[in-house]
Short mmCIF file of C-alpha atoms in Angstrom, two decimals:
data_model
loop_
_atom_site.label_atom_id
_atom_site.label_comp_id
_atom_site.label_asym_id
_atom_site.label_seq_id
_atom_site.Cartn_x
_atom_site.Cartn_y
_atom_site.Cartn_z
CA MET A 1 0.00 0.00 0.00
CA GLY A 2 2.67 2.50 1.07
CA ILE A 3 4.85 1.78 -1.97
CA GLN A 4 2.13 2.46 -4.53
CA LYS A 5 1.11 5.56 -2.61
CA LYS A 6 4.69 6.82 -2.69
CA PHE A 7 4.77 6.17 -6.43
CA LEU A 8 1.76 8.44 -6.89
CA LEU A 9 3.23 11.17 -4.71
CA LEU A 10 6.48 11.09 -6.65
CA LEU A 11 4.57 11.57 -9.87
CA LEU A 12 2.76 14.52 -8.32
CA ALA A 13 5.91 16.16 -6.97
CA TRP A 14 8.04 15.33 -9.99
CA GLY A 15 10.05 18.53 -10.22
CA ALA A 16 10.29 19.33 -6.51
CA PRO A 17 13.89 18.18 -5.90
CA MET A 18 15.46 20.05 -8.88
CA ALA A 19 18.61 22.04 -8.18
CA PHE A 20 16.87 25.25 -9.35
CA SER A 21 13.53 24.67 -7.61
CA GLN A 22 10.33 26.67 -7.90
CA SER A 23 6.72 26.07 -6.89
CA LEU A 24 5.02 23.79 -9.41
CA ASP A 25 1.96 24.79 -11.36
CA LEU A 26 0.23 21.53 -10.48
CA SER A 27 -3.29 20.48 -11.33
CA LEU A 28 -4.54 17.15 -10.00
CA ASN A 29 -7.95 15.61 -10.54
CA ALA A 30 -8.54 12.87 -7.95
CA GLU A 31 -12.21 12.09 -8.58
CA GLN A 32 -11.32 8.47 -9.33
CA SER A 33 -9.17 8.02 -6.23
CA ARG A 34 -10.84 6.19 -3.36
CA ALA A 35 -9.92 4.03 -0.41
CA ILE A 36 -12.22 1.79 1.62
CA LEU A 37 -11.10 0.27 4.91
CA GLU A 38 -13.12 -2.80 5.90
CA GLY A 39 -12.90 -4.22 9.38
CA GLY A 40 -14.70 -6.57 11.67
CA ILE A 41 -13.81 -7.80 15.16
CA SER A 42 -15.63 -10.40 17.24
CA TYR A 43 -14.91 -10.85 20.93
CA ASP A 44 -16.75 -14.18 21.28
CA ILE A 45 -13.47 -16.08 21.62
CA LEU A 46 -12.93 -14.19 24.89
CA ARG A 47 -16.04 -15.61 26.55
CA TYR A 48 -15.52 -17.72 29.67
CA PRO A 49 -15.36 -21.49 28.95
CA THR A 50 -17.35 -22.02 32.17
CA ASP A 51 -20.21 -19.79 30.97
CA VAL A 52 -22.55 -22.60 29.85
CA SER A 53 -25.96 -23.92 30.92
CA PHE A 54 -26.18 -27.38 32.49
CA ASP A 55 -30.01 -27.31 32.34
CA TYR A 56 -30.87 -26.91 28.64
CA PRO A 57 -29.18 -26.74 25.22
CA GLU A 58 -28.56 -23.30 23.76
CA GLY A 59 -27.48 -21.95 20.40
CA HIS A 60 -25.97 -18.58 19.49
CA LEU A 61 -25.74 -16.99 16.05
CA SER A 62 -24.48 -13.42 15.82
CA PHE A 63 -22.94 -11.04 13.32
CA ASN A 64 -21.90 -7.41 13.01
CA VAL A 65 -24.32 -5.02 11.35
CA PRO A 66 -22.58 -3.67 8.21
CA LEU A 67 -21.94 0.06 8.45
CA ASP A 68 -20.68 2.21 5.60
CA LEU A 69 -19.23 5.72 5.76
CA THR A 70 -17.71 7.43 2.74
CA THR A 71 -16.67 11.06 2.32
CA SER A 72 -15.15 13.18 -0.42
CA GLN A 73 -13.89 15.84 1.98
CA PHE A 74 -10.94 13.94 3.36
CA GLU A 75 -7.96 16.21 4.10
CA MET A 76 -4.62 14.81 2.96
CA PRO A 77 -1.74 17.32 3.38
CA LEU A 78 0.89 16.19 0.90
CA GLU A 79 4.07 18.06 0.12
CA GLY A 80 4.07 19.35 -3.46
CA VAL A 81 0.34 18.69 -3.94
CA ASP A 82 -2.27 21.43 -3.96
CA SER A 83 -5.34 21.51 -1.73
CA SER A 84 -7.68 20.22 -4.45
CA PHE A 85 -6.46 16.65 -3.94
CA ALA A 86 -9.42 15.14 -2.06
CA PRO A 87 -9.85 11.42 -2.75
CA ARG A 88 -12.93 9.56 -1.58
CA ILE A 89 -12.21 7.65 1.59
CA GLY A 90 -14.52 5.42 3.57
CA ALA A 91 -14.85 2.78 6.24
CA ARG A 92 -17.05 -0.28 6.15
CA GLN A 93 -17.71 -2.79 8.92
CA LYS A 94 -17.47 -6.42 7.89
CA VAL A 95 -20.17 -8.89 8.96
CA ASN A 96 -18.00 -11.31 11.02
CA PHE A 97 -20.27 -14.26 11.82
CA SER A 98 -20.07 -16.16 15.10
CA PHE A 99 -21.84 -19.47 15.79
CA ARG A 100 -21.89 -21.43 19.04
CA ILE A 101 -23.91 -24.35 20.45
CA ASN A 102 -23.84 -25.85 23.97
CA VAL A 103 -25.46 -29.24 24.64
CA PRO A 104 -25.68 -30.96 28.07
CA MET A 105 -24.36 -34.51 27.55
CA LEU A 106 -21.66 -36.96 28.72
CA GLY A 107 -22.06 -35.82 32.31
CA GLY A 108 -21.36 -32.20 31.44
CA VAL A 109 -21.76 -29.72 28.58
CA VAL A 110 -20.24 -30.20 25.13
CA SER A 111 -19.62 -27.01 23.13
CA TYR A 112 -18.72 -26.21 19.55
CA SER A 113 -18.24 -22.79 17.97
CA GLN A 114 -16.92 -21.03 14.91
CA THR A 115 -15.85 -17.43 15.24
CA GLU A 116 -14.48 -14.93 12.75
CA ASN A 117 -12.27 -13.11 15.24
CA VAL A 118 -10.66 -10.56 12.93
CA ASN A 119 -11.39 -9.59 9.34
CA PHE A 120 -9.55 -6.62 7.90
CA GLY A 121 -9.50 -5.46 4.31
CA PHE A 122 -8.18 -2.45 2.45
CA ASN A 123 -9.47 -1.71 -1.04
CA MET A 124 -7.79 1.20 -2.76
CA ASN A 125 -7.80 2.70 -6.21
CA LEU A 126 -5.44 5.52 -7.04
CA GLY A 127 -6.88 6.98 -10.22
CA SER A 128 -5.92 10.48 -11.24
CA ILE A 129 -5.13 12.78 -14.12
CA ILE A 130 -1.75 14.44 -13.79
CA GLY A 131 -0.98 17.87 -15.24
CA MET A 132 2.32 19.60 -14.61
CA ASP A 133 4.05 22.61 -16.24
CA THR A 134 7.03 24.38 -14.74
CA VAL A 135 9.76 26.75 -15.87
CA THR A 136 12.91 27.07 -13.77
CA PRO A 137 15.25 29.99 -14.53
CA MET A 138 19.03 29.48 -14.43
CA GLU A 139 21.09 32.49 -13.43
CA ASP A 140 22.32 34.42 -16.52
CA MET A 141 21.89 31.31 -18.72
CA GLY A 142 18.28 30.64 -19.60
CA ASN A 143 15.50 28.30 -18.51
CA LEU A 144 14.80 24.64 -17.80
CA THR A 145 11.28 23.48 -18.67
CA LEU A 146 9.30 20.41 -17.65
CA SER A 147 5.80 19.50 -18.82
CA LEU A 148 3.99 16.28 -17.97
CA LYS A 149 0.52 14.98 -18.75
CA GLY A 150 -0.72 11.55 -17.83
CA ALA A 151 -2.93 9.25 -15.84
CA ILE A 152 -2.44 6.68 -13.13
CA ASN A 153 -4.69 3.79 -12.16
CA ALA A 154 -3.71 1.49 -9.30
CA PRO A 155 -6.39 -0.87 -7.88
CA ILE A 156 -4.92 -2.59 -4.81
CA ARG A 157 -6.54 -4.97 -2.32
CA TYR A 158 -5.26 -6.26 1.02
CA ARG A 159 -7.01 -8.73 3.34
CA MET A 160 -6.21 -10.38 6.67
CA GLY A 161 -8.37 -12.95 8.46
CA TRP A 162 -8.20 -14.90 11.71
CA ARG A 163 -10.90 -17.51 12.36
CA THR A 164 -11.26 -20.00 15.20
CA GLN A 165 -12.99 -23.35 15.61
CA THR A 166 -13.49 -24.27 19.27
CA PHE A 167 -14.24 -27.66 20.83
CA GLY A 168 -15.15 -27.48 24.52
CA TYR A 169 -16.27 -29.53 27.49
CA ALA A 170 -17.39 -28.37 30.95
CA PHE A 171 -18.46 -30.35 34.00
CA LYS A 172 -19.24 -29.94 37.71
CA PRO A 173 -16.97 -31.91 40.07
CA THR A 174 -18.95 -30.39 42.96
CA LYS A 175 -22.20 -28.46 43.22
CA ASN A 176 -20.50 -25.03 43.38
CA MET A 177 -17.59 -25.69 41.02
CA VAL A 178 -17.31 -25.79 37.22
CA LEU A 179 -14.24 -26.97 35.32
CA ALA A 180 -13.93 -26.37 31.57
CA PHE A 181 -11.48 -27.13 28.80
CA ASN A 182 -11.51 -25.61 25.30
CA LEU A 183 -9.36 -26.51 22.33
CA HIS A 184 -9.04 -23.78 19.68
CA LYS A 185 -8.03 -24.36 16.08
CA HIS A 186 -6.83 -21.03 14.68
CA LEU A 187 -6.95 -20.43 10.92
CA PHE A 188 -4.90 -17.56 9.50
CA GLU A 189 -4.86 -16.00 6.04
CA LEU A 190 -3.24 -12.89 4.57
CA ASP A 191 -3.28 -11.91 0.92
CA ALA A 192 -2.53 -8.92 -1.29
CA ASN A 193 -3.27 -8.16 -4.94
CA GLY A 194 -2.58 -5.03 -6.90
CA ILE A 195 -1.45 -3.53 -10.17
CA VAL A 196 -0.17 -0.15 -11.27
CA ASN A 197 -0.93 1.13 -14.77
CA THR A 198 0.54 4.47 -15.81
CA ASN A 199 0.63 6.62 -18.94
CA ILE A 200 3.00 9.61 -19.00
CA LEU A 201 3.42 12.13 -21.82
CA GLY A 202 5.41 15.34 -21.80
CA ASN A 203 8.65 17.02 -22.61
CA VAL A 204 11.78 18.29 -20.92
CA GLY A 205 13.61 21.21 -22.45
CA ILE A 206 16.54 23.54 -22.13
CA ASP A 207 16.75 27.10 -23.48
CA ILE A 208 20.15 28.81 -23.21
CA SER A 209 20.54 32.43 -24.31
CA ASN A 210 24.32 32.62 -24.76
CA PRO A 211 25.09 30.84 -27.00
CA ALA A 212 21.55 30.40 -28.33
CA ILE A 213 20.67 26.73 -27.74
CA SER A 214 17.12 25.43 -27.51
CA LYS A 215 16.19 21.77 -27.28
CA ASP A 216 12.97 19.93 -26.39
CA LEU A 217 12.86 16.20 -25.73
CA GLY A 218 9.65 14.18 -25.66
CA ILE A 219 8.67 11.93 -22.74
CA ASN A 220 6.34 9.04 -23.59
CA TYR A 221 5.77 6.12 -21.19
CA SER A 222 2.72 3.93 -21.74
CA GLU A 223 1.29 1.24 -19.48
CA ASN A 224 3.30 -1.27 -21.53
CA ASP A 225 6.49 0.49 -20.43
CA VAL A 226 5.68 1.40 -16.82
CA PHE A 227 3.73 -1.02 -14.65
CA GLY A 228 3.77 -2.71 -11.28
CA GLN A 229 2.37 -5.75 -9.51
CA VAL A 230 1.88 -6.87 -5.91
CA ARG A 231 0.74 -10.41 -5.20
CA GLY A 232 0.97 -12.50 -2.04
CA ASN A 233 -0.77 -15.09 0.09
CA PHE A 234 0.02 -16.69 3.43
CA SER A 235 -2.23 -19.24 5.14
CA GLY A 236 -1.93 -21.77 7.94
CA SER A 237 -3.40 -23.10 11.17
CA ALA A 238 -2.44 -23.82 14.77
CA TRP A 239 -3.99 -25.26 17.94
CA SER A 240 -4.10 -23.74 21.43
CA PRO A 241 -5.93 -24.67 24.67
CA ALA A 242 -7.97 -22.66 27.16
CA PHE A 243 -8.90 -23.62 30.73
CA GLY A 244 -11.63 -22.34 33.03
CA LEU A 245 -12.44 -22.72 36.72
CA LYS A 246 -15.54 -21.33 38.42
CA TRP A 247 -16.00 -21.63 42.18
CA TRP A 248 -18.45 -19.71 44.29
CA ARG A 249 -18.30 -16.16 42.83
CA LEU A 250 -14.79 -16.44 41.40
CA THR A 251 -13.97 -17.34 37.80
CA ALA A 252 -10.43 -17.93 36.54
CA THR A 253 -9.62 -18.39 32.85
CA ALA A 254 -6.32 -19.14 31.11
CA ARG A 255 -6.03 -18.88 27.33
CA LEU A 256 -2.66 -20.09 26.12
CA GLY A 257 -1.06 -18.39 23.15
CA VAL A 258 0.54 -19.90 20.08
CA ASN A 259 3.49 -19.19 17.82
CA THR A 260 3.26 -20.77 14.39
CA LYS A 261 4.83 -20.56 10.95
CA VAL A 262 2.48 -19.72 8.09
CA LYS A 263 3.44 -20.83 4.59
CA GLY A 264 2.99 -18.69 1.51
CA HIS A 265 4.67 -16.39 -0.96
CA PHE A 266 5.00 -12.68 -1.70
CA LEU A 267 5.85 -11.03 -5.03
CA MET A 268 6.45 -7.32 -5.55
CA LYS A 269 7.80 -6.07 -8.86
CA TRP A 270 7.58 -3.05 -11.10
CA LYS A 271 9.23 -1.11 -13.88
CA LEU A 272 9.57 2.65 -13.57
CA PRO A 273 11.10 5.38 -15.74
CA PHE A 274 14.89 5.39 -15.50
CA PHE A 275 14.85 8.70 -13.61
CA ILE A 276 13.03 7.13 -10.61
CA ASP A 277 14.90 4.97 -8.09
CA PRO A 278 12.67 1.84 -7.91
CA ASN A 279 13.96 0.58 -4.55
CA PRO A 280 11.15 1.18 -1.99
CA LYS A 281 13.72 2.02 0.69
CA SER A 282 15.06 4.92 -1.41
CA PHE A 283 12.07 5.64 -3.62
CA LYS A 284 12.72 9.07 -5.23
CA VAL A 285 13.08 11.02 -8.45
CA GLU A 286 16.71 11.20 -9.51
CA GLU A 287 16.54 14.64 -11.09
CA ASP A 288 20.07 14.49 -12.50
CA GLN A 289 18.91 11.59 -14.71
CA LEU A 290 16.14 13.69 -16.27
CA LEU A 291 17.21 17.34 -16.18
CA ILE A 292 20.61 18.70 -17.18
CA THR A 293 21.04 21.06 -14.25
CA ASP A 294 24.84 21.00 -14.36
CA ILE A 295 25.61 22.99 -17.52
CA PRO A 296 29.19 22.17 -18.70
CA GLN A 297 31.49 25.20 -19.07
CA ASP A 298 34.99 25.71 -20.46
CA ASP A 299 37.92 27.41 -18.72
CA SER A 300 36.62 30.82 -19.79
CA GLY A 301 33.22 30.25 -18.18
CA ASN A 302 31.40 29.83 -21.47
CA VAL A 303 28.98 27.00 -22.19
CA ASN A 304 30.76 23.94 -23.59
CA VAL A 305 28.40 23.33 -26.49
CA SER A 306 29.90 20.01 -27.58
CA GLU A 307 29.71 18.44 -24.12
CA LEU A 308 26.21 19.83 -23.56
CA MET A 309 24.96 18.34 -26.84
CA ASN A 310 26.48 14.95 -25.91
CA LYS A 311 24.49 15.02 -22.67
CA MET A 312 21.33 15.96 -24.55
CA GLN A 313 21.84 13.14 -27.06
CA THR A 314 22.35 10.60 -24.26
CA LEU A 315 19.17 11.77 -22.53
CA GLU A 316 17.28 11.80 -25.85
CA GLY A 317 18.28 8.18 -26.52
CA LYS A 318 17.01 7.04 -23.12
CA LEU A 319 13.69 8.84 -23.60
CA ASP A 320 13.26 7.56 -27.17
CA ARG A 321 13.72 3.99 -25.92
CA ALA A 322 11.43 4.66 -22.93
CA GLU A 323 14.24 3.28 -20.79
CA THR A 324 13.21 1.95 -17.39
CA ASP A 325 14.62 0.67 -14.14
CA SER A 326 13.10 -2.24 -12.21
CA PHE A 327 12.72 -3.68 -8.73
CA LYS A 328 11.62 -7.15 -7.65
CA ILE A 329 11.02 -9.05 -4.41
CA ASP A 330 10.03 -12.70 -4.69
CA THR A 331 10.06 -14.66 -1.45
CA LYS A 332 8.60 -17.98 -0.34
CA THR A 333 9.95 -18.16 3.21
CA ASP A 334 7.52 -18.82 6.07
CA LEU A 335 5.86 -16.02 7.98
CA GLU A 336 5.75 -16.30 11.79
CA PHE A 337 2.43 -15.44 13.42
CA SER A 338 1.91 -15.17 17.19
CA ILE A 339 -1.12 -14.94 19.45
CA PRO A 340 -0.53 -13.95 23.10
CA SER A 341 -1.60 -15.78 26.25
CA GLY A 342 -4.28 -14.22 28.43
CA TYR A 343 -5.18 -14.79 32.08
CA THR A 344 -8.49 -13.51 33.48
CA LEU A 345 -9.83 -13.32 37.02
CA SER A 346 -13.49 -12.36 37.53
CA PHE A 347 -15.52 -11.78 40.70
CA ASP A 348 -19.34 -11.58 40.97
CA LEU A 349 -19.98 -8.88 43.55
CA ILE A 350 -23.74 -9.34 43.12
CA ARG A 351 -24.40 -12.75 41.63
CA ASP A 352 -25.84 -12.56 38.08
CA HIS A 353 -25.98 -8.74 38.27
CA LEU A 354 -22.61 -7.07 38.93
CA SER A 355 -19.14 -8.43 38.20
CA PHE A 356 -15.58 -7.15 37.86
CA SER A 357 -12.78 -8.72 35.84
CA TYR A 358 -9.09 -8.19 35.13
CA THR A 359 -7.11 -9.73 32.27
CA TYR A 360 -3.34 -9.84 31.97
CA VAL A 361 -1.98 -10.49 28.47
CA ARG A 362 1.48 -11.92 27.91
CA GLY A 363 2.83 -11.25 24.42
CA ALA A 364 1.47 -9.57 21.30
CA ILE A 365 -0.54 -10.34 18.20
CA SER A 366 2.38 -10.19 15.81
CA ALA A 367 3.74 -11.12 12.39
CA TYR A 368 7.42 -11.56 11.50
CA HIS A 369 9.09 -12.39 8.20
CA GLN A 370 12.61 -12.73 6.82
CA ASP A 371 13.56 -13.16 3.17
CA GLU A 372 15.86 -15.84 1.75
CA GLN A 373 18.92 -13.74 2.64
CA GLY A 374 17.85 -13.46 6.29
CA VAL A 375 16.86 -9.79 5.99
CA THR A 376 13.85 -8.82 8.10
CA ASP A 377 11.20 -7.20 5.88
CA LEU A 378 8.18 -7.52 8.21
CA ASN A 379 8.04 -7.12 11.97
CA LEU A 380 4.87 -5.69 13.46
CA GLY A 381 2.59 -6.36 16.38
CA PHE A 382 -0.25 -5.10 18.56
CA GLU A 383 0.05 -5.30 22.34
CA VAL A 384 -3.17 -5.20 24.37
CA ASN A 385 -2.94 -5.59 28.14
CA HIS A 386 -4.46 -4.83 31.55
CA VAL A 387 -8.09 -5.23 30.48
CA MET A 388 -10.31 -4.06 33.36
CA LEU A 389 -14.08 -4.41 32.95
CA MET A 390 -17.25 -3.94 35.00
CA ASN A 391 -20.39 -5.74 33.82
CA LEU A 392 -23.83 -4.71 35.06
CA SER A 393 -26.88 -6.87 34.23
CA LEU A 394 -30.46 -5.92 34.99
CA PHE A 395 -33.33 -8.00 33.64
CA ARG A 396 -32.18 -8.58 30.02
CA ALA A 397 -30.06 -5.43 29.68
CA ASN A 398 -26.28 -5.50 30.01
CA LEU A 399 -23.80 -2.66 30.40
CA THR A 400 -20.04 -3.14 30.13
CA VAL A 401 -17.65 -0.35 31.13
CA GLY A 402 -13.90 -0.52 31.40
CA ALA A 403 -10.54 0.20 29.86
CA PHE A 404 -7.38 -1.42 28.55
CA VAL A 405 -3.97 -0.28 27.32
CA ILE A 406 -2.72 -0.77 23.78
CA ASP A 407 0.51 -0.20 21.90
CA PHE A 408 1.97 -1.01 18.51
CA TYR A 409 5.42 -1.74 17.17
CA GLU A 410 6.78 -1.84 13.64
CA MET A 411 10.28 -2.97 12.65
CA ASN A 412 12.72 -1.28 15.07
CA LYS A 413 10.25 1.33 16.31
CA LYS A 414 8.91 0.13 19.65
CA ASN A 415 6.05 1.64 21.66
CA TRP A 416 4.83 3.47 18.57
CA LEU A 417 1.47 4.61 19.98
CA SER A 418 2.62 5.65 23.46
CA GLU A 419 5.60 7.59 22.10
CA SER A 420 3.47 9.33 19.46
CA ALA A 421 0.72 10.23 21.95
CA GLY A 422 3.13 11.13 24.73
CA ILE A 423 1.17 8.88 27.12
CA ASP A 424 2.52 5.74 28.73
CA ILE A 425 0.38 4.12 31.41
CA LEU A 426 1.17 0.52 32.31
CA GLY A 427 3.09 0.13 29.06
CA GLY A 428 0.63 1.60 26.58
CA VAL A 429 -2.08 4.12 25.74
CA PRO A 430 -5.30 3.75 27.79
CA VAL A 431 -8.45 3.07 25.75
CA PRO A 432 -12.02 3.16 27.18
CA VAL A 433 -14.64 0.43 26.68
CA LEU A 434 -18.42 1.00 26.62
CA ASN A 435 -20.90 -1.62 25.44
CA LEU A 436 -24.70 -1.99 25.66
CA SER A 437 -26.72 -5.13 24.85
CA THR A 438 -30.10 -6.75 25.36
CA THR A 439 -32.22 -9.64 24.09
CA ILE A 440 -35.86 -9.65 22.97
CA GLY A 441 -38.13 -12.70 22.81
CA GLY A 442 -38.83 -16.03 24.53
CA ALA A 443 -37.16 -19.34 23.72
CA ALA A 444 -35.80 -17.69 20.57
CA ARG A 445 -34.35 -14.29 21.39
CA ILE A 446 -33.01 -11.55 19.17
CA LEU A 447 -29.69 -10.13 20.30
CA LEU A 448 -29.15 -6.36 20.04
CA GLU A 449 -25.68 -5.09 20.89
CA LEU A 450 -23.99 -1.72 20.47
CA ASP A 451 -20.27 -1.10 20.89
CA ILE A 452 -19.82 2.62 21.61
CA LEU A 453 -16.16 2.59 22.65
CA PRO A 454 -13.45 2.04 21.54
CA ILE A 455 -14.78 1.36 18.00
CA PRO A 456 -18.46 2.09 17.26
CA ALA A 457 -20.15 -1.05 15.93
CA GLY A 458 -23.55 -2.68 15.83
CA LYS A 459 -24.19 -6.39 16.38
CA THR A 460 -27.25 -8.60 16.20
CA GLY A 461 -28.12 -12.29 16.13
CA ILE A 462 -30.30 -15.04 17.57
CA VAL A 463 -30.02 -16.89 20.88
CA TYR A 464 -32.15 -20.05 20.97
CA TYR A 465 -32.90 -22.11 24.08
CA PHE A 466 -33.96 -25.62 23.01
#
């Protein structure tokens, strides 16, 4: 995503790094540019394994209510780009189904569930018309000119999913005690697909007054000359257990984490004009490859016409051939994916009405990847910890209030959120939690749930008591 975005910005700010710089007369039409972030999170995997009925079977089916928000007034301050650049940006909540059934049998309760824990997607299309005309004066010599017209179209799609199948069993060794064991099968998948099609027309020129030399060179790069591709997929699975103990008004839960290797491949390649460095770590316009800013002079300080014409002929040959430079990453090494362990202690202050819980999380939800040469090209993770919640239940209404701390790291930059926000409490940035829910009906009940904080979301479903 970032690489293609940088490519667009470089096209927009083409002449910015010239030795004799001036403000560009830039006109950008971004009506075709849009970005949609899709996301869905289900917290059903965090339910207590001991929270089952020993009296009757029950089934749960729930899903997020899709929400869609799109705007054309998104502010994007970009260096070298005028204020008219306003792509359409939006957010859409994914459905994220969750299914669970509990059946009293075998001296206890047997459970089975399928939960879409996390579904994230990013659909982007960078589609714009580029218009650029600039004249840069050279002291006592003349002018350099650059004119570009073109279009860019880059549809790109990213998706990440984490689903869980859970097999559980709970029983009562004594009247006031419940023991439970869950076995989770985690299914992971990440994929990316994208292309970059570009057409660039224009000219670069030089106009020297003494001696009188004027030369214009055409620039013509079609989508057959300049293109890019991103393609990748990683998928795999892993097992992890969870244990629960409920005694009197105390409930203890341990969810063990997992570290697994996910197999797949990733391909990133493109061809760019020769005057752009294609390496994503040093992505930039190499102005000396396109503009002759260093005018050769003889010992008397006059323009060396012969050497200047040689430079112009060399540049003309590269432009006539639509010469390009390329970059490619093609890796099939495994990606490491980690899920942290979590330990929860809950106390019912007023049985079935008011409870408090605390969860300590050890580790991070993280992904790590090295290429065939052992170079780390992916290292990121989310750290969520110290989850403190109060749950109030009255009749069929439930209110959950609380907070947790969160942080994020990427490559060598640790504690990204807390350092950026200037807040560090218990190792992260505090985030509030506020949730409301209720059920309507008899044996078959409709679930209505609203997440207000930290991320607004609606949820509904059916709870059926057999």
